[in-house]
Amino acid sequence: MAQLSRDLLAGGSLDVAHTAGAPVLPVTILQVGDGNFLRGFVDWMVDVANGRGLMGAGVAVAQPLAQGIAGLLKAQDGLYTVLLRGIEQGREVEERRVVSCVSDALDPYTDWERMVAYATVPQLRFVVSNTTEAGIADVEEPYTPGICQQSFPAKVAALLHARFKALGGTAATGLVFLPCELIEANGANLKRIVLAHAKRWGLESGFAAWVEAHNHFLNTLVDRIVPGYPRDEAAALTAKWGYEDTLAVAGEPFHVWVIEGPAALAEEFPLHKAGLNVVWTDDLKPYRSRKVRILNGAHTASALAAHGAGIDTVKGMMDDATLSAYLSKVMFEEIVPYVPLPEAERQDYARTIMERFGNPYIRHELISIALNSVSKWAVRVLPSLKDAVAARGEAPEGLSFSLAALLRFYQGTLAEGAYTGTRDAGAYSIKDDAAVIAAMAAAWATNGNDAAALVNTVLADARLWGEDLTRIPGLAVRTAAHLAAIQTKGVRGALKDLLGA
């Protein structure tokens, strides 16, 4: 079977949607992030717009971490397939496209000079990123010209400084940043931290003024479920498609990208004119509340409980009577009532989310949702819990259970830099920030036999949550009771008690 390549795609022998000729386009977009989401969302959109003649944008993809897929992308000419399948208005839909807008891929930790070279070419205009919720963080580090900075905002500060020195601080040399990290005011926060680095590093005042005046850090919100490589179907899909693609990405048809920015920039980035669901607005807060609390909040609140009960996928969770009942309780009793939108709108959106979770074509691994769960829980679940407390006077049972399930998930063994947990179905890898892993490992080592002590220790650690969660009425007590039940009865048994089943 032939490997996917530009020559093969341009030759016209493949029956698949693509940009005609699969040209290698000049890089106008620098992308920090090589994961499934950006490739199946942003790059897919750019490629659709390229194919319709609205853009001629090439993307340079940079790994956000030292481990990544830049080498695999280069080996496949930057090409990969996006397969979208789902249920829309009661009928099955499917579409497939080979994305060819990725012109280059690199590892900035070993090739920082090339990263700087892309950042300093005049035609570069946009920077896209997805470094997870933990990526946009103000972590002090020294300025290391010639060597890759460690944190994402520090990389941005260094790249912008290189551009400022190479091209001058004019309006024409400014960049547009479109961060896709799921934190509130992602663009504004990225800008704030970039300027903090500039001040700490003692960079010239003209640089900070240029960043402020001529670079646009737009707040954005993204929504598409992109679980990634369809491993279980790979052989069958390869035979059906007629080519090998080790980087294929499966996702759902549903998508929306909300960008808070001026209309003039929308004309420079005209994805909305390509029939794509891209919304430019002057206020994305209502969109963010709806998506983060209902979709992402429900994901995060249920994924670790389902994983602990021996389930591996979101679809498996939806097919399980106990777990789907728990999700419904959390969704419709403890999250949806407190989303600041009209009742009909929030109910309709929640029902759409339940349909999307049950998509039979999406194998969304719960262990992938579990990545960086502490920061995700604080961003996605905690606001709904606090609103419920304000209305009810104490923490709701279902969301308290989600926190207990999270703590149980983080019960692990730390050895040789790896943190490993266990469940009845076997061992699993726990991946999070090193400081989070250290805090959880220490708490379990010290208080593993005392649920109440463990809960109080972890919830009081403001480094994890941004505040002391023991101050929230009823949360520590209910979380400890649920954790104790999980330890004695297992997640499924504890859930049955919660649901009265």
Steps between C-alpha positions, in 0.01 A plus 500: 500500500639842403588749774309828489716765327459824308589335173237231556235755600579744218497215248122475534480127562352536850124546528510747789430870552815711503650828383570459131865430427590473870743794468760580766386851591700786657474492878266771626386310811731376777332232710623402845338163553504179297216311664185348361283800579688768310557270204135396487361847567714804410713340228194330352324838484800672343523224241131531415543878453812441290312252284223751435744770394436723801847457648844385392633427845778262589537383859825427683424264788727516806491240774408657835708236682824318428293189421275545200417398146699751294712219360194295404341801331811570295527135399147522360552832316291678764189316378235314696136402470217651704204263523178655633205280593193545713127540533346829395127552533446127519700395195850367456756729336857431392766702321872457443769748402876481463644815658798642312544848654782385733810620316752411771530342845776551754623432850596838647701334777750367247447757223426832664673690219245378250217596737647850523540510122126438453418761763704765323381469140284796396218284357429333835173641634331251733608288798269218611551291811362224717727417791218380735350708781831479687695645206417869546670538836732765638809297583810707567800392294814673372520643150705259287561647152605225262344229719133398516312647794311249714148637554270595215462870594879528536540353152256761367686783676833384358361456148334841504822660620688334217239630254519850651878509458493352149211695347449803721210604719245606244132429457576290193724260694249422775349151532154366578488239776215249506553282810271198522580410860179461696549769763303818545644800315769280345629776272501768768679271744761403243569867430526581871756227559702589189530857626595372847786301346611805303515705820683232699749448220572872479410528132489845348192711567431538129443126477225501762338799333501315165348187658226715653420709195550278197455137603152357543442241772144386432285308744357190335281201574518168316260206487547168323557152637815364333604168656776443247642199321231236429721216617234228513398568140840582354542185290148516358525871424837455330354231273197718426695819431779343298789666687688479831455790741656464844380848602130475414273689737137405574258760629138606506341721234385756759735796533495860611779753546402824671754782466473827688651754264448779249335447164814615317691198631215271402556610141865395529401159638178431304420150619139607555467559125590139427177364647669429833340570837739779600340784695666839540351694791573783740397285801562126520416461870152350439647251253776409742269445796281269293782291359743481792240427763270267308721309257841515666359507851294189438799328339729575793238427766422155361815371327700399807203334667433299184867410466511386860195282433692318228368687195744619233303732269237773509272283286547215749398736778185598313412133445541418871176547695666605826752739351253659257258555788778668698590721202134599455472589869811717490412655166133588548484547879836650595652669192231614255280689752788735581620586149416870446292455186126477422354170619402375155844572355695325775267198500521465120878525506522239777285258301725556198802420716346174620443403134861587417630294793310201362645534148557137392787600271713671761731302721588767752730344758426600858870481583564778247233717662678432830813688391565792740174430684575725797521820297208384285280439805582844638411671171211287381319367809580725795304805371181292467554348843545843657184632332310198630633571850386862471150380409474199732725591790727196467691297246286275276547125529575420136777755450645413841512139380687613188771647723521179702536301176779738396686444825467125462630521143812679632578224748820363352859389527783734406805326352770618260306811406178311416185512713282192460156425637308173512139393457339160465564512124873552556761774527473842337730799457416820690619806309500849644731783596794379710394712798149351490637147485732571792219643713265210427767237556597655834138529615425137421825379656423684824121466524412200285314328782302806609262639237409807704863594566592446136210710375575784740869499407442508126202737498684749723792520258432825315788427262283232342165679479581870524324514837434301818209273410442397862332838544215400267209389721455124504755420228771339711255296708307368198813435297655305788184293544492416129872419495458267795212328320710465186783346701273241658242432227671609182385783275200309368379401844543853633313640201209264555476629856505858373228432243292288734516215252 
